[in-house]
Amino acid sequence: MQKVQETAEKIRNMEIRGAGRIAKAAAEAIRDYAAGLDVASMEEFSARIREVSNFLISTRPTAVSLPNAVKLSSKYSSANVEEARQEIIENANLFIERADKALEKIGKIGSRRIQDGDVIMTHCNSHAALSIITTAFENGKDISIISTESRPRCQGLLTIRHLNNFGIPTTLIVDSAVRYYMKDVDKVIVGADAIAANGALVNKIGTSQLALAAHEARKSFMVAAETFKFSPSTIVGNPIEIEERAVDEIVDLAVISELSHVQVRNPAFDFTPAEYIDMIVTDIGIIPPAMAYTVIKEHLGWELGEI
Ligand code: RUB
């Protein structure tokens, strides 16, 4: 349980962050927990796995990759403890392997859409979006990137550092300069924390302003997302919860503590409607947002009744 608690804490405090990384860390935690679980009965085994699954899922509410990873990893059909343990270990390893391959595939598929000379704007720090960008660069495409700072946690700096290691030229801008620079941009590429059945995207707060500005300037808006970022429960109308984080991420509380008419809000994600999205690059190919439902039905492997 100690490793599960450590992983949960790292996800909560964002030491482990980004929807894909969170998912893989949770799969690893479930796998190692199941491997070391000492129980007297199958009932106890089931109860402990359920408890740990729910605990991991509760660490961050928005990235649907987290419950998807936990559910896919903690699946078992045997009523025998040793066999069920083995099933979980295999399912978690399979999830981790597929997640790594998915990033590679997204890079390969998405990079074909990048032209020589493209200026690409990105937001926050998405490993899926970066996979497209770095693959295109490694394939010899001469590209440059405009990255937002992505306040308040400034994940844009992680993006800049990552791209710099590849020797890719970048420009760092504040989030409010997105529309100002959109005229210089050919494509916008962002990642996803979740994609709803209607094709709407949930990603780092501010993503929707990139989409709006791209739409206005008629620039292409591309989302990079593994199939495990699609949200099955949105098929039946369940909303995706937007995480609201502590306000001291935005402002020094001492600065506003004497003010009595001020509230501070810190939503971590926002919604971009499907109509602003030109394509979603997934590990099974490029799809229009209208195909999100099909991805959930056919590629996540869940029947509606299980949601
Ligand atoms: C990260 C973020 C990323 C998505 C996709 O938010 O919004 O764009 O998670 O990332 P946070 P990836 O920093 O709050 O976790 O493509 O790496 O899964």
mmCIF file of C-alpha atoms and ligand atoms in Angstrom:
data_model
loop_
_atom_site.group_PDB
_atom_site.id
_atom_site.type_symbol
_atom_site.label_atom_id
_atom_site.label_comp_id
_atom_site.label_asym_id
_atom_site.label_seq_id
_atom_site.Cartn_x
_atom_site.Cartn_y
_atom_site.Cartn_z
ATOM 1 C CA MET A 1 0.000 0.000 0.000
ATOM 2 C CA GLN A 2 2.959 2.336 0.587
ATOM 3 C CA LYS A 3 3.838 2.465 -3.128
ATOM 4 C CA VAL A 4 0.182 3.129 -4.004
ATOM 5 C CA GLN A 5 0.120 5.996 -1.510
ATOM 6 C CA GLU A 6 3.377 7.408 -2.890
ATOM 7 C CA THR A 7 2.072 7.260 -6.469
ATOM 8 C CA ALA A 8 -1.233 8.842 -5.425
ATOM 9 C CA GLU A 9 0.609 11.689 -3.692
ATOM 10 C CA LYS A 10 2.842 12.291 -6.723
ATOM 11 C CA ILE A 11 -0.218 12.457 -8.998
ATOM 12 C CA ARG A 12 -1.999 14.802 -6.597
ATOM 13 C CA ASN A 13 0.952 17.188 -6.236
ATOM 14 C CA MET A 14 1.653 16.941 -10.003
ATOM 15 C CA GLU A 15 5.134 15.456 -9.646
ATOM 16 C CA ILE A 16 3.621 12.913 -12.037
ATOM 17 C CA ARG A 17 1.464 14.859 -14.493
ATOM 18 C CA GLY A 18 0.020 14.795 -18.005
ATOM 19 C CA ALA A 19 -2.893 12.464 -18.662
ATOM 20 C CA GLY A 20 -0.802 9.714 -20.281
ATOM 21 C CA ARG A 21 1.872 9.637 -17.544
ATOM 22 C CA ILE A 22 -0.791 9.622 -14.821
ATOM 23 C CA ALA A 23 -2.454 6.620 -16.479
ATOM 24 C CA LYS A 24 0.780 4.638 -16.730
ATOM 25 C CA ALA A 25 1.765 5.403 -13.136
ATOM 26 C CA ALA A 26 -1.642 4.202 -11.905
ATOM 27 C CA ALA A 27 -1.369 0.974 -13.939
ATOM 28 C CA GLU A 28 2.078 0.323 -12.429
ATOM 29 C CA ALA A 29 0.784 1.007 -8.916
ATOM 30 C CA ILE A 30 -2.166 -1.410 -9.314
ATOM 31 C CA ARG A 31 0.112 -4.079 -10.816
ATOM 32 C CA ASP A 32 2.666 -3.883 -7.998
ATOM 33 C CA TYR A 33 -0.064 -3.779 -5.363
ATOM 34 C CA ALA A 34 -1.755 -6.891 -6.783
ATOM 35 C CA ALA A 35 1.602 -8.672 -7.056
ATOM 36 C CA GLY A 36 2.357 -8.206 -3.346
ATOM 37 C CA LEU A 37 -1.176 -8.591 -1.977
ATOM 38 C CA ASP A 38 -1.377 -11.091 0.879
ATOM 39 C CA VAL A 39 -5.021 -12.108 1.433
ATOM 40 C CA ALA A 40 -6.954 -14.949 3.037
ATOM 41 C CA SER A 41 -9.786 -15.128 0.501
ATOM 42 C CA MET A 42 -10.995 -14.092 -2.939
ATOM 43 C CA GLU A 43 -13.511 -11.734 -1.299
ATOM 44 C CA GLU A 44 -10.696 -9.949 0.476
ATOM 45 C CA PHE A 45 -8.657 -9.790 -2.750
ATOM 46 C CA SER A 46 -11.591 -8.213 -4.651
ATOM 47 C CA ALA A 47 -12.326 -5.742 -1.861
ATOM 48 C CA ARG A 48 -8.682 -4.596 -1.592
ATOM 49 C CA ILE A 49 -8.287 -4.191 -5.370
ATOM 50 C CA ARG A 50 -11.528 -2.211 -5.517
ATOM 51 C CA GLU A 51 -10.431 0.016 -2.638
ATOM 52 C CA VAL A 52 -7.011 0.765 -4.182
ATOM 53 C CA SER A 53 -8.591 1.379 -7.610
ATOM 54 C CA ASN A 54 -11.008 3.941 -6.180
ATOM 55 C CA PHE A 55 -8.235 5.569 -4.179
ATOM 56 C CA LEU A 56 -6.039 6.025 -7.269
ATOM 57 C CA ILE A 57 -8.968 7.297 -9.353
ATOM 58 C CA SER A 58 -9.725 9.932 -6.693
ATOM 59 C CA THR A 59 -6.307 11.622 -7.012
ATOM 60 C CA ARG A 60 -7.215 13.882 -9.980
ATOM 61 C CA PRO A 61 -10.749 14.147 -11.315
ATOM 62 C CA THR A 62 -10.459 15.315 -14.934
ATOM 63 C CA ALA A 63 -8.051 13.089 -16.882
ATOM 64 C CA VAL A 64 -10.232 10.160 -17.982
ATOM 65 C CA SER A 65 -7.061 8.252 -18.808
ATOM 66 C CA LEU A 66 -6.786 7.605 -15.070
ATOM 67 C CA PRO A 67 -10.065 5.669 -14.513
ATOM 68 C CA ASN A 68 -9.633 4.036 -17.941
ATOM 69 C CA ALA A 69 -6.140 2.808 -17.004
ATOM 70 C CA VAL A 70 -7.260 1.610 -13.587
ATOM 71 C CA LYS A 71 -10.278 -0.240 -15.004
ATOM 72 C CA LEU A 72 -8.354 -1.854 -17.843
ATOM 73 C CA SER A 73 -5.486 -2.868 -15.521
ATOM 74 C CA SER A 74 -7.523 -4.189 -12.612
ATOM 75 C CA LYS A 75 -9.733 -6.467 -14.749
ATOM 76 C CA TYR A 76 -9.815 -10.178 -13.903
ATOM 77 C CA SER A 77 -12.247 -12.991 -14.500
ATOM 78 C CA SER A 78 -10.881 -15.836 -12.356
ATOM 79 C CA ALA A 79 -12.301 -16.591 -8.906
ATOM 80 C CA ASN A 80 -8.893 -17.877 -7.817
ATOM 81 C CA VAL A 81 -6.578 -15.386 -6.062
ATOM 82 C CA GLU A 82 -3.351 -16.493 -7.771
ATOM 83 C CA GLU A 83 -4.952 -16.499 -11.220
ATOM 84 C CA ALA A 84 -6.688 -13.146 -10.667
ATOM 85 C CA ARG A 85 -3.370 -11.666 -9.453
ATOM 86 C CA GLN A 86 -1.684 -12.898 -12.634
ATOM 87 C CA GLU A 87 -4.465 -11.451 -14.801
ATOM 88 C CA ILE A 88 -4.033 -8.020 -13.222
ATOM 89 C CA ILE A 89 -0.251 -8.115 -13.678
ATOM 90 C CA GLU A 90 -0.700 -9.044 -17.344
ATOM 91 C CA ASN A 91 -3.450 -6.477 -17.989
ATOM 92 C CA ALA A 92 -1.443 -3.668 -16.377
ATOM 93 C CA ASN A 93 1.685 -4.584 -18.343
ATOM 94 C CA LEU A 94 -0.377 -4.723 -21.530
ATOM 95 C CA PHE A 95 -1.820 -1.279 -20.804
ATOM 96 C CA ILE A 96 1.660 0.208 -20.202
ATOM 97 C CA GLU A 97 3.048 -1.385 -23.364
ATOM 98 C CA ARG A 98 0.089 -0.171 -25.449
ATOM 99 C CA ALA A 99 0.381 3.329 -23.997
ATOM 100 C CA ASP A 100 4.034 3.542 -25.080
ATOM 101 C CA LYS A 101 3.230 2.181 -28.546
ATOM 102 C CA ALA A 102 0.271 4.580 -28.857
ATOM 103 C CA LEU A 103 2.564 7.578 -28.362
ATOM 104 C CA GLU A 104 4.868 6.279 -31.090
ATOM 105 C CA LYS A 105 1.961 5.642 -33.479
ATOM 106 C CA ILE A 106 0.485 9.098 -32.848
ATOM 107 C CA GLY A 107 3.908 10.579 -33.628
ATOM 108 C CA LYS A 108 4.134 8.654 -36.890
ATOM 109 C CA ILE A 109 0.558 9.291 -38.033
ATOM 110 C CA GLY A 110 0.391 12.951 -36.973
ATOM 111 C CA SER A 111 3.816 13.913 -38.335
ATOM 112 C CA ARG A 112 2.632 13.128 -41.878
ATOM 113 C CA ARG A 113 0.312 16.127 -41.567
ATOM 114 C CA ILE A 114 3.180 18.491 -40.764
ATOM 115 C CA GLN A 115 4.629 20.438 -43.699
ATOM 116 C CA ASP A 116 8.147 21.708 -44.128
ATOM 117 C CA GLY A 117 8.276 25.266 -42.765
ATOM 118 C CA ASP A 118 5.240 24.897 -40.465
ATOM 119 C CA VAL A 119 4.957 27.132 -37.425
ATOM 120 C CA ILE A 120 3.076 25.144 -34.781
ATOM 121 C CA MET A 121 1.476 26.560 -31.657
ATOM 122 C CA THR A 122 1.066 24.301 -28.629
ATOM 123 C CA HIS A 123 -0.242 24.703 -25.096
ATOM 124 C CA CYS A 124 0.841 23.173 -21.784
ATOM 125 C CA ASN A 125 2.953 20.000 -22.000
ATOM 126 C CA SER A 126 1.460 17.070 -23.866
ATOM 127 C CA HIS A 127 3.617 14.028 -24.595
ATOM 128 C CA ALA A 128 1.237 13.036 -27.399
ATOM 129 C CA ALA A 129 1.452 16.453 -29.081
ATOM 130 C CA LEU A 130 5.234 16.473 -28.575
ATOM 131 C CA SER A 131 5.492 13.033 -30.163
ATOM 132 C CA ILE A 132 4.027 14.468 -33.395
ATOM 133 C CA ILE A 133 6.299 17.504 -33.287
ATOM 134 C CA THR A 134 9.556 15.657 -32.550
ATOM 135 C CA THR A 135 8.799 12.881 -35.070
ATOM 136 C CA ALA A 136 8.202 15.482 -37.797
ATOM 137 C CA PHE A 137 11.467 17.192 -36.892
ATOM 138 C CA GLU A 138 13.407 13.919 -36.847
ATOM 139 C CA ASN A 139 11.961 13.150 -40.281
ATOM 140 C CA GLY A 140 13.729 16.255 -41.529
ATOM 141 C CA LYS A 141 10.870 18.767 -41.463
ATOM 142 C CA ASP A 142 12.006 22.296 -40.802
ATOM 143 C CA ILE A 143 9.523 23.459 -38.152
ATOM 144 C CA SER A 144 9.344 25.913 -35.295
ATOM 145 C CA ILE A 145 7.100 25.988 -32.265
ATOM 146 C CA ILE A 146 5.298 28.711 -30.364
ATOM 147 C CA SER A 147 4.584 27.482 -26.844
ATOM 148 C CA THR A 148 2.354 29.197 -24.321
ATOM 149 C CA GLU A 149 3.604 29.619 -20.795
ATOM 150 C CA SER A 150 0.476 27.809 -19.470
ATOM 151 C CA ARG A 151 -0.098 29.616 -16.199
ATOM 152 C CA PRO A 152 -0.306 28.948 -13.339
ATOM 153 C CA ARG A 153 1.972 25.871 -13.302
ATOM 154 C CA CYS A 154 3.967 26.939 -16.380
ATOM 155 C CA GLN A 155 4.161 23.505 -18.024
ATOM 156 C CA GLY A 156 5.061 25.442 -21.212
ATOM 157 C CA LEU A 157 8.595 25.631 -19.819
ATOM 158 C CA LEU A 158 8.741 21.812 -19.778
ATOM 159 C CA THR A 159 7.676 21.846 -23.425
ATOM 160 C CA ILE A 160 10.339 24.420 -24.333
ATOM 161 C CA ARG A 161 13.040 22.410 -22.532
ATOM 162 C CA HIS A 162 11.968 19.136 -24.180
ATOM 163 C CA LEU A 163 11.989 20.679 -27.665
ATOM 164 C CA ASN A 164 15.294 22.404 -26.987
ATOM 165 C CA ASN A 165 16.875 18.991 -26.283
ATOM 166 C CA PHE A 166 15.946 18.041 -29.853
ATOM 167 C CA GLY A 167 17.331 21.310 -31.222
ATOM 168 C CA ILE A 168 13.854 22.470 -32.315
ATOM 169 C CA PRO A 169 13.508 26.288 -32.389
ATOM 170 C CA THR A 170 10.834 27.591 -30.016
ATOM 171 C CA THR A 171 9.239 30.849 -28.955
ATOM 172 C CA LEU A 172 7.767 31.165 -25.473
ATOM 173 C CA ILE A 173 4.737 33.453 -25.117
ATOM 174 C CA VAL A 174 2.348 34.367 -22.317
ATOM 175 C CA ASP A 175 -1.110 32.780 -22.557
ATOM 176 C CA SER A 176 -2.760 36.084 -23.405
ATOM 177 C CA ALA A 177 -0.563 36.489 -26.544
ATOM 178 C CA VAL A 178 -2.197 33.529 -28.299
ATOM 179 C CA ARG A 179 -4.476 35.578 -30.575
ATOM 180 C CA TYR A 180 -1.741 38.139 -31.260
ATOM 181 C CA TYR A 181 0.548 35.441 -32.685
ATOM 182 C CA MET A 182 -2.074 33.284 -34.422
ATOM 183 C CA LYS A 183 -1.432 35.081 -37.752
ATOM 184 C CA ASP A 184 2.101 33.574 -37.762
ATOM 185 C CA VAL A 185 0.863 30.036 -37.059
ATOM 186 C CA ASP A 186 0.106 27.230 -39.549
ATOM 187 C CA LYS A 187 -1.240 24.635 -37.121
ATOM 188 C CA VAL A 188 -2.179 24.278 -33.475
ATOM 189 C CA ILE A 189 -1.449 20.929 -31.829
ATOM 190 C CA VAL A 190 -2.586 20.174 -28.275
ATOM 191 C CA GLY A 191 -3.062 17.080 -26.139
ATOM 192 C CA ALA A 192 -6.150 15.827 -24.292
ATOM 193 C CA ASP A 193 -7.131 14.990 -20.749
ATOM 194 C CA ALA A 194 -10.446 13.698 -21.994
ATOM 195 C CA ILE A 195 -12.548 13.531 -25.142
ATOM 196 C CA ALA A 196 -16.297 13.261 -24.741
ATOM 197 C CA ALA A 197 -18.564 11.071 -26.870
ATOM 198 C CA ASN A 198 -19.709 14.208 -28.747
ATOM 199 C CA GLY A 199 -16.102 15.004 -29.722
ATOM 200 C CA ALA A 200 -15.580 17.855 -27.241
ATOM 201 C CA LEU A 201 -12.065 18.158 -25.861
ATOM 202 C CA VAL A 202 -11.048 18.697 -22.255
ATOM 203 C CA ASN A 203 -7.495 19.961 -21.913
ATOM 204 C CA LYS A 204 -5.397 22.473 -19.943
ATOM 205 C CA ILE A 205 -7.183 25.712 -19.107
ATOM 206 C CA GLY A 206 -6.780 28.100 -22.018
ATOM 207 C CA THR A 207 -6.924 25.429 -24.741
ATOM 208 C CA SER A 208 -10.300 26.733 -25.876
ATOM 209 C CA GLN A 209 -8.866 30.208 -26.490
ATOM 210 C CA LEU A 210 -6.266 28.667 -28.845
ATOM 211 C CA ALA A 211 -9.128 26.889 -30.619
ATOM 212 C CA LEU A 212 -11.190 30.074 -30.919
ATOM 213 C CA ALA A 213 -8.259 32.087 -32.230
ATOM 214 C CA ALA A 214 -7.316 29.313 -34.681
ATOM 215 C CA HIS A 215 -10.928 29.123 -35.899
ATOM 216 C CA GLU A 216 -11.063 32.882 -36.415
ATOM 217 C CA ALA A 217 -7.769 32.855 -38.353
ATOM 218 C CA ARG A 218 -8.731 29.663 -40.269
ATOM 219 C CA LYS A 219 -5.756 27.735 -38.955
ATOM 220 C CA SER A 220 -5.853 23.979 -38.439
ATOM 221 C CA PHE A 221 -6.542 22.770 -34.886
ATOM 222 C CA MET A 222 -5.244 19.263 -34.209
ATOM 223 C CA VAL A 223 -5.643 17.183 -31.031
ATOM 224 C CA ALA A 224 -3.250 14.339 -30.174
ATOM 225 C CA ALA A 225 -4.934 11.699 -28.013
ATOM 226 C CA GLU A 226 -4.500 8.008 -27.272
ATOM 227 C CA THR A 227 -7.760 6.025 -27.442
ATOM 228 C CA PHE A 228 -7.682 5.695 -23.637
ATOM 229 C CA LYS A 229 -8.289 9.473 -23.381
ATOM 230 C CA PHE A 230 -11.867 8.982 -24.643
ATOM 231 C CA SER A 231 -14.534 9.004 -21.960
ATOM 232 C CA PRO A 232 -17.011 6.070 -21.986
ATOM 233 C CA SER A 233 -19.309 7.525 -19.336
ATOM 234 C CA THR A 234 -20.025 10.612 -21.480
ATOM 235 C CA ILE A 235 -22.012 8.323 -23.805
ATOM 236 C CA VAL A 236 -24.719 8.196 -21.170
ATOM 237 C CA GLY A 237 -24.498 11.930 -20.511
ATOM 238 C CA ASN A 238 -22.216 11.970 -17.477
ATOM 239 C CA PRO A 239 -20.311 15.259 -17.301
ATOM 240 C CA ILE A 240 -16.513 15.481 -17.127
ATOM 241 C CA GLU A 241 -15.503 17.146 -13.882
ATOM 242 C CA ILE A 242 -13.168 20.110 -14.190
ATOM 243 C CA GLU A 243 -10.529 20.082 -11.456
ATOM 244 C CA GLU A 244 -10.274 23.267 -9.433
ATOM 245 C CA ARG A 245 -6.897 23.560 -7.755
ATOM 246 C CA ALA A 246 -5.688 25.568 -4.775
ATOM 247 C CA VAL A 247 -5.765 29.318 -5.370
ATOM 248 C CA ASP A 248 -2.245 29.835 -4.007
ATOM 249 C CA GLU A 249 -1.074 28.425 -7.347
ATOM 250 C CA ILE A 250 -2.252 31.744 -8.851
ATOM 251 C CA VAL A 251 -1.663 34.388 -6.254
ATOM 252 C CA ASP A 252 0.204 34.977 -3.023
ATOM 253 C CA LEU A 253 -2.576 34.775 -0.438
ATOM 254 C CA ALA A 254 -0.914 37.476 1.679
ATOM 255 C CA VAL A 255 -1.442 39.929 -1.199
ATOM 256 C CA ILE A 256 -5.216 39.546 -1.201
ATOM 257 C CA SER A 257 -5.876 38.472 2.378
ATOM 258 C CA GLU A 258 -6.980 41.965 3.505
ATOM 259 C CA LEU A 259 -9.407 42.330 0.586
ATOM 260 C CA SER A 260 -12.956 41.343 1.438
ATOM 261 C CA HIS A 261 -14.715 41.474 -1.977
ATOM 262 C CA VAL A 262 -12.405 39.209 -3.934
ATOM 263 C CA GLN A 263 -12.607 35.553 -4.769
ATOM 264 C CA VAL A 264 -9.909 33.685 -6.648
ATOM 265 C CA ARG A 265 -10.708 30.713 -8.903
ATOM 266 C CA ASN A 266 -8.266 28.219 -10.392
ATOM 267 C CA PRO A 267 -9.863 25.772 -12.847
ATOM 268 C CA ALA A 268 -7.162 23.508 -14.318
ATOM 269 C CA PHE A 269 -8.946 22.536 -17.563
ATOM 270 C CA ASP A 270 -11.526 23.806 -20.023
ATOM 271 C CA PHE A 271 -13.842 22.485 -22.765
ATOM 272 C CA THR A 272 -13.308 22.998 -26.483
ATOM 273 C CA PRO A 273 -16.423 22.142 -28.511
ATOM 274 C CA ALA A 274 -16.054 19.660 -31.387
ATOM 275 C CA GLU A 275 -16.815 22.329 -34.001
ATOM 276 C CA TYR A 276 -13.417 23.970 -33.353
ATOM 277 C CA ILE A 277 -11.472 20.733 -33.816
ATOM 278 C CA ASP A 278 -10.313 19.746 -37.300
ATOM 279 C CA MET A 279 -8.907 16.328 -36.448
ATOM 280 C CA ILE A 280 -7.962 14.038 -33.588
ATOM 281 C CA VAL A 281 -4.753 12.066 -34.110
ATOM 282 C CA THR A 282 -5.135 8.774 -32.262
ATOM 283 C CA ASP A 283 -3.158 5.531 -32.203
ATOM 284 C CA ILE A 284 -5.767 3.992 -34.532
ATOM 285 C CA GLY A 285 -5.593 6.794 -37.086
ATOM 286 C CA ILE A 286 -6.824 10.311 -37.665
ATOM 287 C CA ILE A 287 -10.510 10.818 -36.910
ATOM 288 C CA PRO A 288 -12.931 13.724 -37.021
ATOM 289 C CA PRO A 289 -14.345 14.593 -33.563
ATOM 290 C CA ALA A 290 -17.744 13.192 -34.705
ATOM 291 C CA MET A 291 -16.172 9.718 -34.583
ATOM 292 C CA ALA A 292 -15.435 9.863 -30.839
ATOM 293 C CA TYR A 293 -18.450 7.705 -30.038
ATOM 294 C CA THR A 294 -17.231 4.967 -32.399
ATOM 295 C CA VAL A 295 -13.781 4.985 -30.785
ATOM 296 C CA ILE A 296 -15.362 4.496 -27.374
ATOM 297 C CA LYS A 297 -17.696 1.738 -28.560
ATOM 298 C CA GLU A 298 -15.256 -0.180 -30.724
ATOM 299 C CA HIS A 299 -11.799 0.443 -29.347
ATOM 300 C CA LEU A 300 -12.130 0.814 -25.596
ATOM 301 C CA GLY A 301 -13.797 -2.566 -25.455
ATOM 302 C CA TRP A 302 -16.585 -1.722 -23.030
ATOM 303 C CA GLU A 303 -20.222 -2.499 -23.431
ATOM 304 C CA LEU A 304 -22.574 0.317 -22.455
ATOM 305 C CA GLY A 305 -23.899 -1.788 -19.589
ATOM 306 C CA GLU A 306 -20.499 -1.756 -17.859
ATOM 307 C CA ILE A 307 -20.232 2.022 -17.754
HETATM 308 C C1 RUB B 1 -1.630 18.449 -18.705
HETATM 309 C C2 RUB B 1 -2.409 18.684 -19.947
HETATM 310 C C3 RUB B 1 -1.986 17.910 -21.158
HETATM 311 C C4 RUB B 1 -2.801 16.609 -21.228
HETATM 312 C C5 RUB B 1 -2.252 15.668 -22.285
HETATM 313 O O1 RUB B 1 -2.257 18.983 -17.560
HETATM 314 O O2 RUB B 1 -3.396 19.385 -19.975
HETATM 315 O O3 RUB B 1 -2.225 18.649 -22.327
HETATM 316 O O4 RUB B 1 -2.765 15.951 -19.979
HETATM 317 O O5 RUB B 1 -0.952 15.294 -21.941
HETATM 318 P P1 RUB B 1 -1.538 18.789 -16.111
HETATM 319 P P2 RUB B 1 -0.304 13.912 -22.471
HETATM 320 O O6 RUB B 1 -0.163 19.375 -16.229
HETATM 321 O O7 RUB B 1 -2.433 19.542 -15.180
HETATM 322 O O8 RUB B 1 -1.511 17.302 -15.813
HETATM 323 O O9 RUB B 1 -0.374 13.997 -23.969
HETATM 324 O O10 RUB B 1 1.104 13.958 -21.934
HETATM 325 O O11 RUB B 1 -1.094 12.795 -21.916
#
